[in-house]
Coordinates of C-alpha atoms in Angstrom, one line a residue:
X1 CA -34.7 -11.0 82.0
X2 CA -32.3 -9.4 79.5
X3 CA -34.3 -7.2 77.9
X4 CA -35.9 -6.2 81.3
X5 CA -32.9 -5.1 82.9
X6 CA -31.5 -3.5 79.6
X7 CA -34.9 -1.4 79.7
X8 CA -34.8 -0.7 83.2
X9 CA -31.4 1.0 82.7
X10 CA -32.4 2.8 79.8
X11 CA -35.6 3.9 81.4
X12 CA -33.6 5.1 84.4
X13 CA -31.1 7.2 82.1
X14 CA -33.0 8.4 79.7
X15 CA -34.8 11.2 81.9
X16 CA -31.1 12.0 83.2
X17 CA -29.5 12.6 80.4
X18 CA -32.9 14.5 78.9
X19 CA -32.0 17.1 81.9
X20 CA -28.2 16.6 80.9
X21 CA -28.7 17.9 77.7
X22 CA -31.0 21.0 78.7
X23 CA -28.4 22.2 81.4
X24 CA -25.9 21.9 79.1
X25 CA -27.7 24.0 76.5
X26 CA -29.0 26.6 79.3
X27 CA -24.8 26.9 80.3
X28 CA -23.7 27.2 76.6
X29 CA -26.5 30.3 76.4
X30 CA -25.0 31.5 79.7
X31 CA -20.7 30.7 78.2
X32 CA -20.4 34.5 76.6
X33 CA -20.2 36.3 80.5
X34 CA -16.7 35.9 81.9
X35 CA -17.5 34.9 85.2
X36 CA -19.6 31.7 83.7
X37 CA -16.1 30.7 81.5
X38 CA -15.4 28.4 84.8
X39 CA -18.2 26.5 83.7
X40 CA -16.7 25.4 80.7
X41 CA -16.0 21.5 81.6
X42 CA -19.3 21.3 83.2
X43 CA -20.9 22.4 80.3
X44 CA -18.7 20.0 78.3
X45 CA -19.3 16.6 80.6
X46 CA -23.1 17.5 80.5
X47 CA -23.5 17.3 76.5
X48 CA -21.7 14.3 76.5
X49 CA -22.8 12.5 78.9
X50 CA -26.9 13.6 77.9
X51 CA -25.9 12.5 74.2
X52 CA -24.6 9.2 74.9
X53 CA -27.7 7.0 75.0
X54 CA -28.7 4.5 73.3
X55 CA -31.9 4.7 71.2
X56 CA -34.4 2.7 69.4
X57 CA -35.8 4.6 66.5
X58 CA -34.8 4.7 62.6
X59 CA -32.7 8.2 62.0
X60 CA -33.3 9.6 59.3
X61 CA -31.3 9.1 55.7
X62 CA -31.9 12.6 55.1
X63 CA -30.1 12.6 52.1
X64 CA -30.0 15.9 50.6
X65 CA -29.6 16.9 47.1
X66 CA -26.7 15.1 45.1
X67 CA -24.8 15.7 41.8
X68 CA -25.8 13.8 38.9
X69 CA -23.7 14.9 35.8
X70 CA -23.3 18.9 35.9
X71 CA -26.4 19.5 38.1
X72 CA -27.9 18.5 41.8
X73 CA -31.0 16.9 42.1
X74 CA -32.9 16.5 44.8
X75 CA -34.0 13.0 46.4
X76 CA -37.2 11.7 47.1
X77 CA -37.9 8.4 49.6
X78 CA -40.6 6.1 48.3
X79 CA -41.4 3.0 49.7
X80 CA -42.1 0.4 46.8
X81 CA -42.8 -2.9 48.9
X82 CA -43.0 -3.5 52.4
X83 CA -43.5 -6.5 54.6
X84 CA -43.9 -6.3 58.2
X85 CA -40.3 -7.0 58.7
X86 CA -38.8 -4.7 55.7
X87 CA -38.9 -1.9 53.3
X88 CA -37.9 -1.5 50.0
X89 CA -37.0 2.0 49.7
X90 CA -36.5 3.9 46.6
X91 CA -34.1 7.0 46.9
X92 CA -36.1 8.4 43.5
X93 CA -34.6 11.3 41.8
X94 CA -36.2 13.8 38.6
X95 CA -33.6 12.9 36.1
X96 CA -33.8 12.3 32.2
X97 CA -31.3 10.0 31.8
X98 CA -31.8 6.2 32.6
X99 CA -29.4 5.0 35.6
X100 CA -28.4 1.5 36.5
X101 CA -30.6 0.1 39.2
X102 CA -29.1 -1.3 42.0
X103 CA -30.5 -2.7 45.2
X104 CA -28.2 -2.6 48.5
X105 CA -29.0 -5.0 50.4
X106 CA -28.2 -3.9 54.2
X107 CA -26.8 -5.8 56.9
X108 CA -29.5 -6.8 60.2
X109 CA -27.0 -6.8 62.6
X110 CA -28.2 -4.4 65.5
X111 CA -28.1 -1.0 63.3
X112 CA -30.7 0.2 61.0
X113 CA -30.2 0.8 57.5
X114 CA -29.5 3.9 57.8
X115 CA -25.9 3.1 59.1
X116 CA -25.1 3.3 55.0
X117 CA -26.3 6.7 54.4
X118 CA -22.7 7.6 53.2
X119 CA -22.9 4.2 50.8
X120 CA -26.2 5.2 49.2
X121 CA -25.1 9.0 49.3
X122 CA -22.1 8.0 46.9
X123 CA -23.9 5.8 45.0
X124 CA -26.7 8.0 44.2
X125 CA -24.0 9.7 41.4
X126 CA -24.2 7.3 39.3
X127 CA -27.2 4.6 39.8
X128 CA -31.1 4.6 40.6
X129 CA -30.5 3.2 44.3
X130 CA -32.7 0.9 46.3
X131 CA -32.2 -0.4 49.7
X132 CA -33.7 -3.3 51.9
X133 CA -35.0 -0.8 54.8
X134 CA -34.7 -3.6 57.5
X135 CA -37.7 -2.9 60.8
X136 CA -37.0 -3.1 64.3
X137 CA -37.8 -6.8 65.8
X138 CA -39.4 -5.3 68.2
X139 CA -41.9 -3.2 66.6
X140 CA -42.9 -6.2 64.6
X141 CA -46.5 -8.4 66.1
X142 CA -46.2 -11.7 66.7
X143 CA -49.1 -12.6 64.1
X144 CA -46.2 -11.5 61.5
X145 CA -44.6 -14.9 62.1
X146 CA -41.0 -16.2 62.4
X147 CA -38.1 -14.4 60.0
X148 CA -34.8 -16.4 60.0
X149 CA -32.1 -16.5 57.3
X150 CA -34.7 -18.2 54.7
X151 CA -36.9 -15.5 54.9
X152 CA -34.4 -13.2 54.9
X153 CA -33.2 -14.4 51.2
X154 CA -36.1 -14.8 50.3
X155 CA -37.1 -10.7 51.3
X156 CA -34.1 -10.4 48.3
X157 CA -35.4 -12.4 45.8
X158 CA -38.6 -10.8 46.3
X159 CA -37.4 -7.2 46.1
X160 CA -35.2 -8.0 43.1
X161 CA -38.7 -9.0 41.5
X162 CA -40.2 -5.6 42.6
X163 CA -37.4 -4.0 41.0
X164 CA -37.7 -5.4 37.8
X165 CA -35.4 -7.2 35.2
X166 CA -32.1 -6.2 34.6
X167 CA -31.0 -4.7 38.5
X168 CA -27.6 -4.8 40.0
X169 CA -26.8 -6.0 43.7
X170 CA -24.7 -4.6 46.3
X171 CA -24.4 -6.5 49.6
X172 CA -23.1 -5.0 52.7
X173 CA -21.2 -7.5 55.7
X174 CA -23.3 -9.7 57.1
X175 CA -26.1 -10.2 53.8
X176 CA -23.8 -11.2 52.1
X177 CA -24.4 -14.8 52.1
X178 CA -27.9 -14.5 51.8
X179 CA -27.5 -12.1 48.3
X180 CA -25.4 -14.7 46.9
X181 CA -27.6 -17.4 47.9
X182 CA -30.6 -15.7 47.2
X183 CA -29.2 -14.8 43.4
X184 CA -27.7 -18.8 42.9
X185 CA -31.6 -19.7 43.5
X186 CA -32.8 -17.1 41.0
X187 CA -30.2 -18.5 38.4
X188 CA -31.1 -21.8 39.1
X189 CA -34.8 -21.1 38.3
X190 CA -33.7 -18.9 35.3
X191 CA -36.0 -16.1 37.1
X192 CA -35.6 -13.0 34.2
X193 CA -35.2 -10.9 37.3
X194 CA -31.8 -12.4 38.1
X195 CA -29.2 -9.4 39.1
X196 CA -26.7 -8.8 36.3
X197 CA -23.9 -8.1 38.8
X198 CA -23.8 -9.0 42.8
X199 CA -21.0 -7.5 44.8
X200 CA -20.1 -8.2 47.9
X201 CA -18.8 -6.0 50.6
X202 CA -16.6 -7.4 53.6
X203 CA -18.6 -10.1 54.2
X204 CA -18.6 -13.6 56.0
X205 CA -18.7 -15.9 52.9
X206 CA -16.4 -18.9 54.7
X207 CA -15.2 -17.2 58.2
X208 CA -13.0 -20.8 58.0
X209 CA -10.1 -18.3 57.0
X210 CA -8.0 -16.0 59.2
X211 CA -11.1 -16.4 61.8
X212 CA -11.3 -12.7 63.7
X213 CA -12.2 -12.2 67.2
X214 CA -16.5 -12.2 66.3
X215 CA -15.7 -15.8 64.2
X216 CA -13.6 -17.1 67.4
X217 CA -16.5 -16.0 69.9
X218 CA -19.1 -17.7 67.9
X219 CA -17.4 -21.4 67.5
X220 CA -16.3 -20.7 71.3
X221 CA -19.6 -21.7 72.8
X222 CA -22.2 -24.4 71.3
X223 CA -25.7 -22.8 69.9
X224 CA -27.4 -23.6 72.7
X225 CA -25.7 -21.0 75.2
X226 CA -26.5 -18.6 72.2
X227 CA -30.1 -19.5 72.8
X228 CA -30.0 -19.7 76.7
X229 CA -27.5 -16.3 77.0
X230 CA -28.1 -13.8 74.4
X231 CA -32.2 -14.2 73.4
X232 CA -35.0 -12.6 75.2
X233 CA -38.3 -11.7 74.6
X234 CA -40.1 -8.1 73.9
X235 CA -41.5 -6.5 76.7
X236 CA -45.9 -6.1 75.7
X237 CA -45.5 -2.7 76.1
X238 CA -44.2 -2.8 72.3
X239 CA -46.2 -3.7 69.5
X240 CA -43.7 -6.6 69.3
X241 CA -44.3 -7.4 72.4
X242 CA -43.7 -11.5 73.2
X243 CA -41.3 -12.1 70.5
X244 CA -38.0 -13.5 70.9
X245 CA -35.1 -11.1 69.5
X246 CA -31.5 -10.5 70.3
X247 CA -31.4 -7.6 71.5
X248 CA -29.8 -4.6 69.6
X249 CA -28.4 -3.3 73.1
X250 CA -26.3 -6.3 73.3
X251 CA -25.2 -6.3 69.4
X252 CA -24.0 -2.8 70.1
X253 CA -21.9 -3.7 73.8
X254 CA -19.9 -6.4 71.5
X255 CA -19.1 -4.3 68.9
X256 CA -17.7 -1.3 70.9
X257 CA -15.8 -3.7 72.8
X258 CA -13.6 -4.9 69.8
X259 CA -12.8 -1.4 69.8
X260 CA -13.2 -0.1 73.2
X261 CA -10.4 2.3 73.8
X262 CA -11.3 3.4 69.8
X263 CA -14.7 4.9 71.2
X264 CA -13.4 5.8 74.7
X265 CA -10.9 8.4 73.0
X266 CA -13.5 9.3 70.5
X267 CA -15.9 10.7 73.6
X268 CA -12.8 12.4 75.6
X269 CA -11.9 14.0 72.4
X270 CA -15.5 15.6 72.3
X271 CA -15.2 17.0 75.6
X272 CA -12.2 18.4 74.6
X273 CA -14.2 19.7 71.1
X274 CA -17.4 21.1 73.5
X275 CA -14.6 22.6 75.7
X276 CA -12.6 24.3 73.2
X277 CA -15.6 25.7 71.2
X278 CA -14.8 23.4 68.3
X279 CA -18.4 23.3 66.7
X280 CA -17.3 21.4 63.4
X281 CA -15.7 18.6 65.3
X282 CA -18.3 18.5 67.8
X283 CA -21.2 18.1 65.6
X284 CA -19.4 15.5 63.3
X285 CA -18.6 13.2 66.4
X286 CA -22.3 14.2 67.5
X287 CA -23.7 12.9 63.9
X288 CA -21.4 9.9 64.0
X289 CA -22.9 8.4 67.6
X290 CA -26.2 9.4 67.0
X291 CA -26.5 6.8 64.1
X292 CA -24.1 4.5 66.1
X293 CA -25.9 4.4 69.1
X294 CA -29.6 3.5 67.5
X295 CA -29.9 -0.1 67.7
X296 CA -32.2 -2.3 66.5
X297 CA -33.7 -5.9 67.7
X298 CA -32.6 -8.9 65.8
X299 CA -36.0 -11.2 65.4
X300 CA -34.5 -14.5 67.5
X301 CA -34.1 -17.1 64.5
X302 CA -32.0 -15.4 62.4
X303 CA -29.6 -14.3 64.7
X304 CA -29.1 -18.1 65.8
X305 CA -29.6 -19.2 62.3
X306 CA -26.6 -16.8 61.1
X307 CA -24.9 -18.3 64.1
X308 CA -25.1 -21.7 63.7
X309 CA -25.2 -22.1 59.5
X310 CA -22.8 -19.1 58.8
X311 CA -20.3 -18.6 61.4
X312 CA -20.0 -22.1 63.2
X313 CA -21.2 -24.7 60.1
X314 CA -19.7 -23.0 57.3
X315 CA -22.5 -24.4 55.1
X316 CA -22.1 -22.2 52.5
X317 CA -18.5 -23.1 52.0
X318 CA -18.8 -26.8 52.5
X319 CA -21.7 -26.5 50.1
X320 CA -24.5 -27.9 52.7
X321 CA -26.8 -24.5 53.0
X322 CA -30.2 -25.0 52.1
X323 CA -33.6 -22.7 51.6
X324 CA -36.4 -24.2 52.6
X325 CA -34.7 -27.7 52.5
X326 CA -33.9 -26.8 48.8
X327 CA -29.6 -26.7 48.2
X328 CA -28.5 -23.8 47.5
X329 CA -25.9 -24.4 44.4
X330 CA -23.4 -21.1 43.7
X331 CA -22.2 -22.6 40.9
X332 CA -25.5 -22.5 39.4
X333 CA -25.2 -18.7 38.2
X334 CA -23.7 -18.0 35.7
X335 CA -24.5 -14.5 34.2
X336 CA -24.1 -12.9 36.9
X337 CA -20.8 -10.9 37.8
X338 CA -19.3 -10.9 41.0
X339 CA -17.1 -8.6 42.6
X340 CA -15.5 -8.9 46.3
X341 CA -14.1 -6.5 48.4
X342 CA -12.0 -6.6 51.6
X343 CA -10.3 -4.0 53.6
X344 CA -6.8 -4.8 54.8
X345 CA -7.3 -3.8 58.1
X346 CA -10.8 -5.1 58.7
X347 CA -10.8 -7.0 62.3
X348 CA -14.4 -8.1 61.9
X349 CA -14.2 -9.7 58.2
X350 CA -10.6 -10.6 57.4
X351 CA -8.8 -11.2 54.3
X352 CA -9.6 -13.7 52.5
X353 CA -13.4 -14.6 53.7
X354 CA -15.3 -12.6 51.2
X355 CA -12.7 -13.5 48.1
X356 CA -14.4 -17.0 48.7
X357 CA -17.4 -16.7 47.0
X358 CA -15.3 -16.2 43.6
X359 CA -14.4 -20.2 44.0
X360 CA -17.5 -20.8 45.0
X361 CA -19.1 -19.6 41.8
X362 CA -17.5 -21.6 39.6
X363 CA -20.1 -21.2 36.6
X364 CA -19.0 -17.7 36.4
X365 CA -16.6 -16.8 33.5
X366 CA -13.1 -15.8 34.9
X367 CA -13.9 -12.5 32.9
X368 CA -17.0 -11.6 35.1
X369 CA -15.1 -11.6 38.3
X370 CA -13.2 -9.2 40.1
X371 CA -11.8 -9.0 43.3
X372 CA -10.5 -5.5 45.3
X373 CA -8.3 -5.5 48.4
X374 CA -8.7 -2.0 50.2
X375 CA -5.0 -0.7 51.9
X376 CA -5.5 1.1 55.2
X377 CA -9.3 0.6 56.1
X378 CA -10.8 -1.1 58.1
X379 CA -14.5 -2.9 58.4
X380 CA -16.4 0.3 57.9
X381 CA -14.0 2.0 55.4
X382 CA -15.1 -0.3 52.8
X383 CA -18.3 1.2 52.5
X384 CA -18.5 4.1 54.3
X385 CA -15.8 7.2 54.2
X386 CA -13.1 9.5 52.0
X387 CA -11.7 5.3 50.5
X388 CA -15.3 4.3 50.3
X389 CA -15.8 7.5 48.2
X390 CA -12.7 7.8 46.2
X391 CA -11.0 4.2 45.8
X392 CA -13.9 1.4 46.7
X393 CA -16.9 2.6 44.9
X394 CA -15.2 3.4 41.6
X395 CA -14.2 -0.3 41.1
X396 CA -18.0 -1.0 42.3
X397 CA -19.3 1.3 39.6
X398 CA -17.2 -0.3 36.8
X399 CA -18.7 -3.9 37.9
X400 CA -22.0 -2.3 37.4
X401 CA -21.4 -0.3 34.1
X402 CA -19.5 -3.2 32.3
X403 CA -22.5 -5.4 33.1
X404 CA -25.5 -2.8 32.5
X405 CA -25.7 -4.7 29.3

């Protein structure tokens, strides 16, 4: 009955704030007359109130053109695999020179992809940029089958292949554990397509240290209320319909709450932006919730599976996660480089979780690891934002340059 009554609220909203936004544009036509200036707040509570839904499609990246060396250069999407749960999407540009490939490798954890439009923007300087273009659960049939945490490593192995030998790999939260299992398989099997660097972004590699509020909540509760309290299945008036998923909906409610009065003051400060005419600050805060507020389904046996093997069994850490009953062994790799990154004020990922994987690669020279701390950010200004830009992805392109062979 989750997804049923998430529906039925959206359903009901959606036509009201459709009417929301119309009035609000009709009064902002009407604004110039002075006996209409009374109107203002109305005006105001109407825009945001008709652009605070939640919504269910991909935005687009619609990356524009971006500077490679002394010239812009326009960007082209091409999709060079697909599955019926992913994308591989190539951000191609007409350049003469040959750039380091690198596949980011996106986090399914209730946004789309898209949520790193700023990461692949910066990116796109310097590297030929690739991304794992992640589908909605609930667009996906049933005859596509399950997709849990093996298939998800298993979507990176595969793209890594589609890329070709010689590719570097950026993972972003959550993936992380699957890119570095997925590239300690590869090394293991000596696969020529093995990544020649893997870094890792503020993710959950052991969530045994300095556990945050999301690692408390998930060893609060056994698996089973996971399964009985978050999991629902797909209305059949989607193509996905009948499929168990977490819903994105609910993904979304438990992240605003870690930051609640965060996005409370973020929405009063855009009345106050609509009110005072302030366009520019209006249409940033406008950009920012219309990619925050598209949510994606999560298909049921990953979500549990990321549960249970990542955040309550530590598996990875204790050295018990498996693909398909196979071990997965970081110690394996050992051409690889590896660079983590943590932000000092990330609440989602603390200190100390994502440095892990450099002890658990132990077959990795001490010269082919790295490690950055981030002062003053938080979970999303590691990858996204003026650090991101300016003081991350610097130490990121390094990694990748040193290691381009």
């Amino acid at each position: 009955m989750i997804y049923q009554m998430l529906q039925a609220g959206q359903d009901l909203l959606t036509p009201m704030r459709q009417l929301a936004r119309q009035q609000g544009g009709l009064l902002r036509l009407a604004e110039p007359h002075p006996a209409l200036h009374p109107l203002r707040p109305w005006r105001a509570a109407l825009e945001v109130f008709g652009h605070a839904g939640i919504g269910h499609a991909r935005p687009a990246y619609a990356i524009g053109p971006v500077r490679v060396g002394n010239r812009m250069v326009e960007v082209e999407e091409v999709a060079v695999a697909a599955t019926p749960f992913a994308t591989l999407l190539h951000f191609r540009k007409d350049v003469e020179i040959r750039l380091p490939r690198l596949l980011v490798v996106a986090p399914m954890s209730g946004h789309f992809a898209t949520l790193l439009r700023n990461t692949v923007q910066v990116l796109l300087q310097d590297h030929d940029v690739y991304i794992t273009d992640w589908h909605n659960a609930r667009d996906v049939p049933l005859a596509a089958g399950r997709f849990g945490l093996d298939e998800f490593t298993a979507h990176v192995m595969d793209f890594l292949r589609a890329i070709g030998r010689g590719a570097h790999v950026l993972a972003v939260c959550q993936p992380v554990v699957a890119a570095l299992a997925a590239v300690a398989l590869m090394a293991e099997e000596r696969d020529p397509c093995s990544p020649r660097s893997l870094s890792l972004l503020a993710g959950p590699i052991d969530t045994r240290v300095r556990p945050t509020r999301v690692n408390a909540l998930a060893q609060s509760k056994p698996i089973e209320w996971f399964e009985r309290r978050m999991i629902s299945t797909v209305p059949w008036r989607y193509r996905g319909g009948g499929r168990r998923v977490y819903p994105g909906a609910l993904q979304l409610a438990a992240f605003m709450s870690l930051n609640l009065e965060r996005h409370v003051k973020a929405h009063r400060d855009q009345f106050w932006a609509l009110h005072d005419g302030d366009a520019e600050r209006a249409a940033l805060h406008r950009r920012f919730y219309d990619e925050y507020l598209a949510v994606m389904d999560l298909p049921a046996e990953f979500y549990l599976e990321t549960v249970h093997r990542v955040f309550q069994a530590h598996a990875l850490p204790l050295g018990q996660l498996t693909w398909r009953g196979r071990r997965v062994r970081p110690e394996a790799i050992r051409r690889t480089a590896i660079l983590t990154v943590e932000g000092e004020k990330d609440d989602i990922c603390a200190i100390g979780q994502t440095i892990a994987a450099l002890d658990l690669c132990r077959g990795v020279p001490v010269t082919m690891k790295r490690h950055h701390l981030q002062t003053g950010v938080g979970h999303y200004g590691v990858f996204s934002g003026r650090r991101w830009a300016q003081q991350v992805y610097p130490r990121v392109r390094e990694m990748i340059q040193v290691n381009e062979g």
